[in-house]
Short mmCIF file of C-alpha atoms in Angstrom, two decimals:
data_model
loop_
_atom_site.label_atom_id
_atom_site.label_comp_id
_atom_site.label_asym_id
_atom_site.label_seq_id
_atom_site.Cartn_x
_atom_site.Cartn_y
_atom_site.Cartn_z
CA MET D 731 66.52 -99.73 17.40
CA SER D 732 70.10 -100.70 18.15
CA THR D 733 72.71 -99.19 15.84
CA GLU D 734 75.61 -101.27 17.14
CA HIS D 735 76.78 -104.62 15.81
CA SER D 736 76.06 -107.46 18.25
CA ALA D 737 78.70 -110.17 18.51
CA ALA D 738 76.31 -112.33 20.52
CA LEU D 739 73.74 -112.25 17.72
CA ASP D 740 76.18 -112.70 14.85
CA GLY D 741 76.54 -116.37 13.93
CA LEU D 742 73.46 -117.46 15.90
CA GLN D 743 72.10 -120.84 14.73
CA LEU D 744 68.40 -121.56 15.22
CA ASP D 745 65.77 -124.05 14.27
CA VAL D 746 63.19 -121.27 13.87
CA ALA D 747 63.40 -117.51 13.53
CA VAL D 748 60.14 -115.64 14.10
CA ILE D 749 60.05 -112.14 12.65
CA GLY D 750 57.58 -109.94 14.48
CA ALA D 751 56.42 -109.83 18.11
CA GLY D 752 52.80 -108.86 17.62
CA VAL D 753 49.72 -111.07 18.02
CA GLY D 754 50.77 -113.67 15.44
CA GLY D 755 54.49 -113.63 16.19
CA LEU D 756 54.05 -114.20 19.91
CA TYR D 757 51.87 -117.23 19.38
CA ALA D 758 54.15 -118.60 16.65
CA LEU D 759 57.10 -118.33 19.04
CA TYR D 760 55.08 -120.05 21.77
CA ALA D 761 54.07 -122.89 19.42
CA MET D 762 57.58 -123.50 18.10
CA LYS D 763 59.08 -123.61 21.59
CA ASN D 764 56.35 -125.29 23.58
CA LYS D 765 54.55 -127.52 21.08
CA LEU D 766 57.50 -128.60 18.93
CA GLY D 767 60.38 -128.08 21.35
CA LEU D 768 62.45 -126.32 18.71
CA ASN D 769 65.20 -123.79 19.29
CA ALA D 770 63.26 -120.66 18.34
CA GLN D 771 63.86 -116.97 18.83
CA GLY D 772 61.92 -113.86 17.82
CA PHE D 773 63.12 -110.62 16.27
CA ASP D 774 61.43 -107.24 16.37
CA GLU D 775 62.50 -103.68 15.68
CA ALA D 776 60.52 -102.43 18.69
CA ASP D 777 61.79 -102.61 22.27
CA ASP D 778 58.73 -104.51 23.53
CA VAL D 779 56.02 -106.86 22.31
CA GLY D 780 52.82 -105.67 20.66
CA GLY D 781 53.55 -105.21 16.97
CA THR D 782 50.97 -102.79 15.59
CA TRP D 783 49.85 -102.05 19.13
CA TYR D 784 53.36 -101.04 20.14
CA TRP D 785 53.73 -98.43 17.40
CA ASN D 786 50.18 -97.04 17.22
CA ARG D 787 49.76 -94.91 20.34
CA TYR D 788 47.93 -92.01 18.72
CA PRO D 789 44.99 -90.29 20.49
CA GLY D 790 41.86 -92.41 20.35
CA CYS D 791 43.62 -95.61 19.26
CA ARG D 792 41.53 -98.67 20.04
CA VAL D 793 40.34 -101.86 18.35
CA ASP D 794 37.20 -101.57 16.27
CA THR D 795 36.77 -105.32 16.49
CA GLU D 796 34.91 -106.65 19.53
CA SER D 797 37.38 -107.31 22.36
CA THR D 798 35.67 -110.70 22.69
CA VAL D 799 37.56 -111.96 19.63
CA TYR D 800 40.68 -109.82 20.00
CA THR D 801 42.31 -112.46 22.15
CA TYR D 802 44.04 -115.82 22.17
CA SER D 803 42.26 -119.04 23.02
CA PHE D 804 45.30 -121.32 23.51
CA ASP D 805 45.61 -120.22 27.15
CA LEU D 806 42.13 -121.08 28.36
CA ASP D 807 42.75 -119.58 31.78
CA MET D 808 43.54 -116.18 30.32
CA PHE D 809 40.80 -116.52 27.70
CA GLN D 810 38.23 -117.13 30.44
CA ASN D 811 39.51 -114.73 33.06
CA TRP D 812 41.17 -111.77 31.36
CA GLN D 813 39.06 -108.78 32.32
CA TRP D 814 38.69 -106.60 29.25
CA SER D 815 37.16 -103.38 30.50
CA GLU D 816 35.61 -102.19 27.25
CA ARG D 817 33.70 -103.57 24.31
CA TYR D 818 36.51 -102.13 22.14
CA ALA D 819 39.80 -102.19 24.04
CA GLN D 820 42.05 -99.16 23.89
CA GLN D 821 45.67 -99.41 22.76
CA GLU D 822 47.06 -99.42 26.30
CA GLU D 823 44.84 -102.34 27.27
CA VAL D 824 45.70 -104.40 24.18
CA GLN D 825 49.39 -103.76 24.78
CA ALA D 826 49.04 -104.76 28.43
CA TYR D 827 47.26 -107.97 27.44
CA LEU D 828 49.92 -109.00 24.91
CA SER D 829 52.65 -108.19 27.42
CA ALA D 830 50.90 -110.28 30.08
CA VAL D 831 50.67 -113.25 27.70
CA ALA D 832 54.37 -112.91 26.83
CA ASP D 833 55.34 -112.67 30.50
CA LYS D 834 53.23 -115.63 31.58
CA HIS D 835 54.77 -117.88 28.94
CA ASP D 836 58.31 -116.46 29.24
CA LEU D 837 58.46 -115.35 25.62
CA LYS D 838 60.30 -112.05 26.03
CA SER D 839 63.51 -113.82 27.01
CA SER D 840 63.52 -115.40 23.55
CA ILE D 841 62.91 -112.18 21.61
CA ASN D 842 65.68 -109.99 20.25
CA PHE D 843 64.17 -106.53 20.58
CA GLY D 844 65.57 -103.52 18.72
CA THR D 845 66.56 -105.85 15.89
CA ARG D 846 65.35 -105.31 12.34
CA ILE D 847 65.75 -108.14 9.84
CA ALA D 848 66.77 -106.49 6.57
CA LYS D 849 67.67 -109.46 4.39
CA ALA D 850 66.77 -113.14 4.06
CA ASP D 851 68.61 -115.56 1.77
CA TRP D 852 67.79 -119.23 1.21
CA LEU D 853 70.94 -121.37 1.27
CA GLU D 854 70.04 -124.36 -0.86
CA GLU D 855 73.12 -126.42 -0.06
CA GLU D 856 72.54 -125.94 3.67
CA GLY D 857 68.77 -126.28 3.60
CA GLN D 858 68.28 -123.19 5.74
CA TRP D 859 67.88 -119.42 5.73
CA GLN D 860 70.48 -116.79 6.44
CA LEU D 861 69.02 -113.63 7.94
CA THR D 862 70.93 -110.37 8.00
CA THR D 863 70.00 -107.62 10.42
CA LYS D 864 70.11 -103.93 9.61
CA THR D 865 73.35 -103.68 11.58
CA GLY D 866 74.97 -106.60 9.76
CA GLU D 867 74.59 -109.60 12.09
CA LYS D 868 74.00 -112.90 10.31
CA ILE D 869 71.69 -115.53 11.78
CA LYS D 870 70.88 -118.94 10.36
CA ALA D 871 67.57 -120.76 10.84
CA ARG D 872 66.05 -123.81 9.22
CA TYR D 873 62.59 -122.22 9.31
CA VAL D 874 61.58 -118.58 9.13
CA ILE D 875 58.12 -117.49 10.25
CA GLU D 876 57.16 -114.00 9.16
CA SER D 877 54.49 -112.36 11.27
CA VAL D 878 55.15 -108.83 10.11
CA GLY D 879 51.64 -107.43 10.30
CA LEU D 880 48.78 -106.67 7.95
CA LEU D 881 48.71 -102.98 8.93
CA SER D 882 52.25 -102.31 10.11
CA SER D 883 54.02 -100.82 7.10
CA SER D 884 52.98 -97.19 7.47
CA TYR D 885 52.60 -94.85 4.52
CA ALA D 886 53.31 -91.15 5.00
CA PRO D 887 53.69 -89.04 1.86
CA SER D 888 56.15 -86.16 1.86
CA PHE D 889 55.19 -82.71 0.66
CA PRO D 890 57.39 -79.98 -0.81
CA ASP D 891 59.24 -77.79 1.70
CA GLN D 892 58.29 -80.03 4.61
CA ASP D 893 61.69 -79.38 6.18
CA LYS D 894 60.90 -75.65 6.38
CA PHE D 895 57.92 -76.15 8.69
CA LYS D 896 58.67 -74.76 12.17
CA GLY D 897 55.95 -76.84 13.76
CA GLU D 898 55.84 -80.58 14.39
CA VAL D 899 54.95 -83.38 11.96
CA LEU D 900 53.68 -86.54 13.67
CA VAL D 901 52.97 -89.88 12.02
CA SER D 902 50.07 -91.70 13.67
CA SER D 903 51.65 -95.14 13.31
CA LYS D 904 54.96 -94.00 14.86
CA TRP D 905 53.48 -91.94 17.68
CA PRO D 906 55.90 -90.72 20.39
CA LYS D 907 55.96 -92.68 23.64
CA GLU D 908 55.64 -89.42 25.51
CA ASN D 909 52.26 -88.20 24.34
CA PRO D 910 52.66 -84.57 23.18
CA ASP D 911 50.45 -81.88 24.68
CA LEU D 912 48.29 -80.59 21.82
CA SER D 913 45.77 -78.67 23.91
CA ASP D 914 46.77 -75.19 22.76
CA LYS D 915 47.81 -76.19 19.25
CA ARG D 916 46.38 -75.63 15.79
CA VAL D 917 46.37 -79.19 14.50
CA ALA D 918 45.83 -80.61 11.01
CA VAL D 919 44.96 -84.28 10.46
CA ILE D 920 45.74 -85.59 6.99
CA GLY D 921 43.66 -88.68 6.27
CA THR D 922 40.17 -89.90 7.13
CA GLY D 923 40.61 -93.65 7.19
CA SER D 924 40.22 -95.81 10.28
CA THR D 925 43.11 -94.13 12.08
CA GLY D 926 42.14 -90.66 10.97
CA ILE D 927 38.58 -90.82 12.25
CA GLN D 928 39.81 -92.07 15.64
CA VAL D 929 42.30 -89.20 15.89
CA ILE D 930 39.71 -86.65 14.74
CA THR D 931 37.00 -87.70 17.19
CA SER D 932 39.54 -87.88 20.01
CA LEU D 933 41.09 -84.45 19.41
CA ALA D 934 37.97 -82.44 18.55
CA GLY D 935 37.35 -80.00 21.38
CA LYS D 936 40.71 -80.78 23.00
CA VAL D 937 42.95 -78.71 20.72
CA LYS D 938 42.88 -75.01 19.91
CA HIS D 939 41.63 -75.66 16.37
CA LEU D 940 41.36 -78.87 14.38
CA HIS D 941 41.75 -78.87 10.60
CA VAL D 942 40.63 -82.07 8.85
CA LEU D 943 42.33 -82.48 5.49
CA GLN D 944 40.03 -84.89 3.66
CA ARG D 945 40.89 -86.34 0.26
CA THR D 946 38.21 -89.03 0.22
CA PRO D 947 35.01 -88.88 2.30
CA GLN D 948 34.06 -92.07 4.14
CA TRP D 949 30.92 -93.92 5.14
CA VAL D 950 31.19 -93.94 8.94
CA VAL D 951 28.80 -95.51 11.45
CA PRO D 952 28.93 -95.33 15.27
CA LEU D 953 31.32 -97.68 17.07
CA GLY D 954 29.26 -98.14 20.21
CA ILE D 955 31.98 -97.64 22.84
CA GLY D 956 30.97 -99.03 26.20
CA PRO D 957 31.80 -101.59 28.89
CA PHE D 958 32.62 -105.18 28.00
CA PRO D 959 29.28 -107.02 27.64
CA GLN D 960 28.63 -109.10 30.74
CA ASP D 961 26.58 -111.75 28.92
CA THR D 962 29.48 -112.42 26.56
CA ARG D 963 31.91 -112.57 29.48
CA GLU D 964 29.75 -115.22 31.13
CA ARG D 965 29.43 -117.15 27.85
CA ILE D 966 33.22 -117.25 27.37
CA LYS D 967 33.83 -118.19 31.02
CA LYS D 968 31.35 -121.04 30.82
CA ASP D 969 32.49 -122.51 27.50
CA PRO D 970 35.66 -120.88 26.12
CA LYS D 971 36.31 -123.52 23.47
CA GLY D 972 32.71 -123.39 22.35
CA TYR D 973 32.85 -119.61 21.99
CA ARG D 974 36.12 -119.78 20.05
CA ASP D 975 34.75 -122.46 17.72
CA TRP D 976 31.57 -120.45 17.16
CA ALA D 977 33.57 -117.31 16.33
CA LEU D 978 35.85 -119.18 13.90
CA ASP D 979 32.84 -120.76 12.21
CA THR D 980 31.50 -117.34 11.18
CA ALA D 981 32.63 -115.78 7.93
CA SER D 982 34.51 -112.78 9.30
CA VAL D 983 35.33 -113.77 12.92
CA PHE D 984 34.25 -110.36 14.24
CA GLY D 985 32.15 -111.64 17.13
CA PHE D 986 28.74 -111.65 15.44
CA GLN D 987 26.83 -113.88 13.04
CA GLU D 988 26.63 -112.51 9.52
CA SER D 989 23.21 -111.97 8.00
CA THR D 990 21.75 -114.38 5.44
CA THR D 991 18.92 -112.02 4.44
CA PRO D 992 19.18 -110.03 1.17
CA ALA D 993 18.50 -106.31 1.60
CA LEU D 994 15.75 -106.14 -1.01
CA SER D 995 13.93 -109.21 0.30
CA VAL D 996 12.31 -107.22 3.12
CA SER D 997 10.06 -104.19 3.13
CA GLU D 998 11.42 -100.65 3.23
CA GLU D 999 10.04 -100.23 6.74
CA GLU D 1000 11.73 -103.40 8.02
CA ARG D 1001 14.98 -102.53 6.27
CA GLN D 1002 15.10 -99.09 7.86
CA ALA D 1003 14.39 -100.61 11.27
CA ILE D 1004 17.27 -103.07 10.87
CA TYR D 1005 19.66 -100.31 9.84
CA GLU D 1006 18.53 -98.09 12.71
CA ALA D 1007 19.04 -100.87 15.25
CA ALA D 1008 22.55 -101.50 13.86
CA TRP D 1009 23.31 -97.77 13.94
CA GLN D 1010 22.26 -97.52 17.57
CA LYS D 1011 24.25 -100.61 18.57
CA GLY D 1012 27.40 -99.56 16.73
CA ASN D 1013 30.18 -101.54 14.99
CA GLY D 1014 31.06 -100.92 11.36
CA PHE D 1015 31.63 -104.55 10.49
CA GLU D 1016 28.29 -105.59 11.91
CA PHE D 1017 26.52 -102.77 10.05
CA LEU D 1018 28.06 -103.86 6.74
CA LEU D 1019 27.96 -107.64 7.20
CA GLY D 1020 25.41 -108.27 9.94
CA THR D 1021 22.41 -106.35 8.61
CA PHE D 1022 22.01 -107.92 5.17
CA SER D 1023 23.88 -110.55 3.22
CA ASP D 1024 24.40 -108.76 -0.09
CA LEU D 1025 25.61 -105.24 0.72
CA VAL D 1026 29.12 -105.96 -0.60
CA VAL D 1027 27.86 -107.86 -3.62
CA THR D 1028 24.90 -106.05 -5.18
CA PRO D 1029 24.92 -102.34 -6.09
CA GLU D 1030 21.18 -102.04 -5.44
CA ALA D 1031 21.53 -103.53 -1.98
CA ASN D 1032 24.60 -101.40 -1.25
CA LYS D 1033 22.66 -98.25 -2.15
CA THR D 1034 20.07 -98.98 0.54
CA ALA D 1035 22.88 -98.80 3.11
CA THR D 1036 24.51 -95.68 1.68
CA ASP D 1037 21.13 -93.93 1.42
CA PHE D 1038 20.58 -94.67 5.11
CA ILE D 1039 24.00 -93.35 6.17
CA LYS D 1040 23.55 -90.29 3.93
CA SER D 1041 20.28 -89.54 5.70
CA LYS D 1042 22.20 -89.61 8.99
CA ILE D 1043 24.89 -87.26 7.64
CA ASP D 1044 22.24 -84.82 6.45
CA ALA D 1045 20.43 -84.97 9.78
CA ILE D 1046 23.54 -84.59 11.95
CA VAL D 1047 25.67 -82.05 10.05
CA LYS D 1048 24.13 -78.59 10.26
CA ASP D 1049 25.90 -76.97 7.30
CA PRO D 1050 24.62 -78.43 3.98
CA ASP D 1051 27.90 -77.73 2.16
CA THR D 1052 29.89 -79.54 4.85
CA ALA D 1053 27.43 -82.44 4.72
CA ARG D 1054 27.91 -82.62 0.96
CA LYS D 1055 31.70 -82.72 1.34
CA LEU D 1056 31.39 -85.52 3.91
CA THR D 1057 29.20 -87.69 1.69
CA PRO D 1058 31.06 -90.28 -0.43
CA THR D 1059 30.12 -90.99 -4.01
CA ASP D 1060 31.46 -94.54 -4.13
CA TYR D 1061 30.14 -97.83 -2.77
CA TYR D 1062 30.10 -98.76 0.90
CA ALA D 1063 32.71 -101.40 0.17
CA LYS D 1064 35.94 -100.56 1.96
CA ARG D 1065 37.09 -101.66 5.36
CA PRO D 1066 34.01 -100.51 7.31
CA LEU D 1067 34.76 -97.51 9.51
CA ALA D 1068 33.19 -96.74 12.87
CA ALA D 1069 33.64 -93.93 15.37
CA ASP D 1070 31.15 -92.43 17.80
CA ASN D 1071 29.97 -88.88 16.97
CA TYR D 1072 32.18 -88.59 13.89
CA TYR D 1073 29.84 -86.44 11.80
CA ALA D 1074 28.85 -84.29 14.80
CA VAL D 1075 32.48 -83.15 15.08
CA TYR D 1076 31.96 -80.92 12.03
CA ASN D 1077 29.33 -78.84 13.81
CA ARG D 1078 32.00 -77.42 16.09
CA ASP D 1079 33.34 -73.90 15.50
CA ASP D 1080 36.85 -75.09 16.30
CA VAL D 1081 36.84 -77.76 13.56
CA SER D 1082 37.38 -76.98 9.86
CA LEU D 1083 36.94 -79.43 6.99
CA HIS D 1084 39.19 -78.99 3.94
CA ASP D 1085 38.47 -80.82 0.67
CA VAL D 1086 42.05 -81.45 -0.43
CA LYS D 1087 41.02 -83.43 -3.48
CA THR D 1088 39.58 -80.22 -4.95
CA ASN D 1089 41.96 -77.81 -3.19
CA GLN D 1090 45.18 -79.77 -3.02
CA ILE D 1091 47.90 -79.64 -0.41
CA GLU D 1092 50.60 -77.80 -2.33
CA ARG D 1093 53.48 -77.40 0.09
CA PHE D 1094 54.58 -76.60 3.60
CA THR D 1095 55.53 -73.13 4.73
CA GLU D 1096 57.32 -72.11 7.92
CA ASN D 1097 53.95 -71.57 9.56
CA GLY D 1098 51.69 -74.22 8.04
CA LEU D 1099 50.42 -75.56 4.72
CA ILE D 1100 49.39 -74.03 1.41
CA ILE D 1101 46.04 -75.60 0.52
CA GLY D 1102 44.36 -74.55 -2.69
CA GLY D 1103 46.55 -71.47 -2.90
CA GLU D 1104 45.84 -70.26 0.64
CA GLU D 1105 47.98 -70.65 3.75
CA VAL D 1106 46.53 -72.48 6.74
CA GLU D 1107 48.56 -71.65 9.84
CA LEU D 1108 49.38 -74.72 11.95
CA ASP D 1109 51.44 -75.86 14.89
CA VAL D 1110 51.14 -79.62 14.33
CA VAL D 1111 50.46 -81.79 11.28
CA ILE D 1112 49.40 -85.40 11.92
CA MET D 1113 49.88 -87.90 9.09
CA ALA D 1114 47.08 -90.45 9.39
CA THR D 1115 47.65 -91.56 5.83
CA GLY D 1116 47.37 -95.30 6.21
CA PHE D 1117 49.44 -98.36 5.45
CA ASP D 1118 51.03 -100.30 2.64
CA ALA D 1119 48.76 -103.14 3.69
CA MET D 1120 49.31 -106.88 3.46
CA THR D 1121 52.51 -106.87 1.36
CA GLY D 1122 54.42 -103.81 2.63
CA ASN D 1123 56.41 -105.31 5.48
CA TYR D 1124 57.16 -108.54 3.60
CA LEU D 1125 58.75 -106.57 0.78
CA LYS D 1126 60.77 -104.42 3.17
CA ILE D 1127 62.85 -107.54 3.80
CA ASP D 1128 65.13 -108.24 0.82
CA THR D 1129 64.14 -111.88 0.44
CA THR D 1130 65.82 -114.29 -2.01
CA GLY D 1131 64.54 -117.84 -2.47
CA ARG D 1132 65.56 -120.75 -4.64
CA ASP D 1133 67.59 -120.10 -7.81
CA GLY D 1134 68.24 -116.51 -6.76
CA VAL D 1135 64.62 -115.46 -7.23
CA LYS D 1136 63.64 -112.38 -5.23
CA LEU D 1137 60.27 -112.05 -3.56
CA LYS D 1138 59.88 -108.50 -4.89
CA ASP D 1139 60.15 -109.87 -8.44
CA GLU D 1140 57.76 -112.74 -7.76
CA TRP D 1141 55.27 -110.19 -6.45
CA SER D 1142 55.90 -107.49 -9.05
CA ASP D 1143 52.34 -107.86 -10.37
CA GLY D 1144 50.86 -108.47 -6.92
CA PRO D 1145 51.36 -111.13 -4.26
CA HIS D 1146 51.19 -114.88 -4.84
CA THR D 1147 50.86 -117.30 -1.92
CA TYR D 1148 49.36 -120.63 -1.08
CA ALA D 1149 46.54 -120.12 1.41
CA GLY D 1150 48.25 -117.06 2.91
CA LEU D 1151 50.85 -119.36 4.48
CA ALA D 1152 53.71 -119.95 2.05
CA VAL D 1153 55.21 -118.93 -1.31
CA SER D 1154 56.40 -121.32 -4.00
CA GLY D 1155 60.18 -121.26 -4.38
CA PHE D 1156 60.77 -119.93 -0.86
CA PRO D 1157 61.22 -123.11 1.21
CA ASN D 1158 60.59 -123.20 4.96
CA LEU D 1159 59.31 -119.63 4.85
CA LEU D 1160 55.91 -119.51 6.52
CA MET D 1161 53.62 -116.53 6.97
CA VAL D 1162 51.05 -115.60 9.57
CA PHE D 1163 48.11 -113.96 7.82
CA GLY D 1164 50.00 -113.50 4.58
CA PRO D 1165 48.35 -112.33 1.34
CA PHE D 1166 45.31 -114.40 0.32
CA SER D 1167 44.41 -115.23 3.89
CA PRO D 1168 40.69 -114.95 4.70
CA PHE D 1169 39.17 -111.47 4.98
CA THR D 1170 38.57 -111.63 8.72
CA SER D 1171 39.44 -110.28 12.13
CA GLN D 1172 42.91 -111.48 12.97
CA PRO D 1173 43.87 -112.83 16.43
CA LEU D 1174 41.89 -116.09 16.47
CA VAL D 1175 42.70 -116.60 12.79
CA HIS D 1176 46.41 -116.03 13.47
CA GLU D 1177 46.21 -118.72 16.11
CA TRP D 1178 44.44 -121.13 13.77
CA GLN D 1179 46.97 -120.59 10.98
CA VAL D 1180 49.92 -121.04 13.34
CA ASP D 1181 48.42 -124.29 14.62
CA TYR D 1182 48.01 -125.43 11.02
CA PHE D 1183 51.61 -124.86 9.96
CA THR D 1184 52.87 -126.13 13.32
CA ASP D 1185 51.40 -129.49 12.32
CA LEU D 1186 52.99 -129.10 8.89
CA ILE D 1187 56.42 -128.42 10.41
CA GLU D 1188 56.00 -131.40 12.73
CA LYS D 1189 55.35 -133.60 9.70
CA ALA D 1190 58.43 -132.20 7.96
CA GLU D 1191 60.56 -132.75 11.07
CA GLU D 1192 59.71 -136.46 10.99
CA VAL D 1193 61.76 -136.80 7.79
CA ASN D 1194 64.14 -133.87 8.32
CA GLY D 1195 62.30 -132.24 5.46
CA VAL D 1196 62.07 -128.95 3.63
CA ILE D 1197 58.62 -127.45 3.01
CA ASP D 1198 57.88 -125.81 -0.33
CA VAL D 1199 54.73 -125.19 -2.37
CA GLU D 1200 53.74 -126.52 -5.78
CA LYS D 1201 53.54 -123.60 -8.19
CA SER D 1202 50.32 -124.89 -9.73
CA ALA D 1203 48.62 -125.22 -6.34
CA GLN D 1204 49.64 -121.68 -5.45
CA GLU D 1205 48.28 -120.23 -8.68
CA ASP D 1206 45.06 -122.22 -8.32
CA TRP D 1207 44.60 -120.67 -4.86
CA VAL D 1208 45.33 -117.16 -6.17
CA GLY D 1209 42.78 -117.77 -8.94
CA ILE D 1210 40.11 -118.80 -6.44
CA CYS D 1211 40.78 -115.65 -4.42
CA GLN D 1212 40.73 -113.36 -7.42
CA GLU D 1213 37.48 -114.88 -8.61
CA GLY D 1214 35.98 -114.42 -5.16
CA MET D 1215 37.06 -110.78 -4.99
CA ALA D 1216 35.70 -110.15 -8.50
CA GLY D 1217 32.26 -111.08 -7.21
CA THR D 1218 32.27 -108.23 -4.68
CA LEU D 1219 32.10 -104.45 -4.74
CA PHE D 1220 35.46 -104.40 -2.94
CA GLU D 1221 36.98 -105.10 -6.35
CA VAL D 1222 35.73 -101.87 -7.91
CA THR D 1223 36.19 -99.58 -4.88
CA ASP D 1224 39.64 -98.08 -4.36
CA SER D 1225 41.10 -98.82 -0.93
CA TRP D 1226 44.02 -100.52 0.82
CA ILE D 1227 42.11 -103.78 0.45
CA ASN D 1228 43.22 -103.88 -3.19
CA GLY D 1229 46.36 -101.76 -2.84
CA ALA D 1230 44.91 -98.69 -4.56
CA ASN D 1231 46.00 -96.38 -1.72
CA ILE D 1232 49.74 -96.69 -2.48
CA PRO D 1233 51.13 -94.91 -5.57
CA GLY D 1234 52.70 -97.43 -7.94
CA LYS D 1235 51.47 -100.51 -6.09
CA PRO D 1236 49.73 -103.12 -8.26
CA ARG D 1237 45.96 -102.88 -7.84
CA THR D 1238 44.96 -106.46 -7.24
CA SER D 1239 43.13 -108.88 -5.00
CA MET D 1240 45.00 -109.95 -1.85
CA TRP D 1241 42.28 -111.87 0.02
CA TYR D 1242 40.38 -115.14 0.27
CA MET D 1243 36.79 -113.88 0.28
CA GLY D 1244 35.05 -117.18 1.06
CA GLY D 1245 34.99 -116.60 4.82
CA MET D 1246 36.81 -118.32 7.68
CA SER D 1247 34.38 -121.23 7.91
CA ASN D 1248 34.98 -122.19 4.28
CA TYR D 1249 38.71 -121.52 4.63
CA MET D 1250 38.95 -124.03 7.48
CA VAL D 1251 37.01 -126.62 5.48
CA GLU D 1252 39.33 -126.19 2.50
CA MET D 1253 42.52 -126.19 4.59
CA ASN D 1254 41.46 -129.28 6.51
CA LYS D 1255 40.75 -131.01 3.20
CA ILE D 1256 44.26 -130.07 2.04
CA ARG D 1257 45.69 -131.56 5.25
CA ASP D 1258 43.58 -134.73 4.96
CA GLU D 1259 44.88 -135.23 1.42
CA GLY D 1260 48.46 -135.34 2.68
CA TYR D 1261 48.94 -131.58 2.67
CA ARG D 1262 48.05 -131.33 -1.00
CA GLY D 1263 49.96 -128.53 -2.72
CA PHE D 1264 52.77 -128.54 -0.18
CA GLU D 1265 56.01 -130.33 -1.05
CA ILE D 1266 58.04 -131.90 1.73
CA SER D 1267 61.43 -133.06 0.44
CA LYS D 1268 64.31 -134.45 2.48
CA SER D 1269 66.91 -131.86 3.42
CA ARG D 1270 70.44 -132.25 2.13
CA VAL D 1271 71.86 -131.60 5.58
CA PRO D 1272 71.21 -133.34 8.91
CA CYS D 1273 69.07 -131.67 11.52
CA LEU D 1274 70.72 -129.91 14.45
CA GLU D 1275 70.19 -132.81 16.84
CA ASP D 1276 71.96 -135.19 14.44
CA GLN D 1277 74.92 -132.81 14.24
CA GLU D 1278 75.43 -132.71 18.01
#
């Protein structure tokens, strides 16, 4: 990131400032420039596009969503003809795709790379936002679109005496561009979430010795890595809009149709066969949501799934004590995890599993870590400790709305938004996949949300208006989401889904759990009722064109 003040950036006047150059930010910038013809520029701390996919370069990094839905549909040529090589694209391929989209539509020339937005202040008398960068430049924009990423605000705890460690500490979400050679290293991985299991399965057998520091065991199913499915490629090529509409009309937009069959409505034999077929195919989301309809709702149904996975752990892991340590005691109701051969890793002589919930990580030494009173000698420690999900990057920007109200205060008990798109009292501030968006895969949903508020901005531009949200509509939406979450096992299972992974963060719902299909129905109804819940009031100042 640049550390020098930029005279060219200071005093910049825009119609739209887009914060973030990942999947959502790129499309938002495209829509503002090409659909609305507004003077829009993007801002990103990185030196290239990609967002999450720019920063996460760790070994084994890939999507665990089908590549079929990890794409845009607005460019039908690219949607039909982009040649994903794998069912689950690796980081390099996702980054290359996003870069190709940005190049084709000349978006990079409108993005200020190496620029972190640190502060955002609503100027009521001017009817616009003032953004302040980390290096002090001030930019004004009538609209601000924040596309700062669901899983972009990394969380890496610090341990006592960390500065004394003579080895290297790497954070998975800030991985070096030059991939370090770990082949002859004693490596510890802290964390067994989605990132952790990818790092672990990638490094096992490739480093001198791998130490897995596990605080919470996870239910993990195979991913099913393989080539991009040819039948799906042909389906998309033949009818790209039809495929997109089908995907959006599912609940989770993960590239499969969710099950409508309750787990206990079939025989034990049939249930086991369905689980086995899903295990062999791979994909954590499909195992959790595509086998039976009530696994995340009913404890009895959930137990049929955990009993099946436990039987796999017991069959795969040779050492009974290791198998016991790897077996969770909570519900299968977190973000579903998937990695090929995960449990088999622990049969290797060069892999050690440490239960750091029982034997805690106490401190660093010059040569490693003290775990449960004993020193484990290490050369490299990898922090795969997750993210301050959904709200983290929004709150990293010191944002002040109407009447001097700060976003951090408005969200002190958890986030409040209207449909994941806007916050009452923060005019002309729009979010891509903000809190209380649908619990889904993201790219196609990002696109849908951007299209939705593009229409809203177009309506506001007709009257030189300012977009805000009725407080009552916002709280009604939050209530619907909280009620929906309360009807699931996600509510009672600690994870980043409810913020329980971050010390001091409010443990609360942050999702619309009704599925994308229902979300679209509700949002279209809001639009058809004159954008019910949104307030469009005439700005006190003329638009830019009127000033010229």
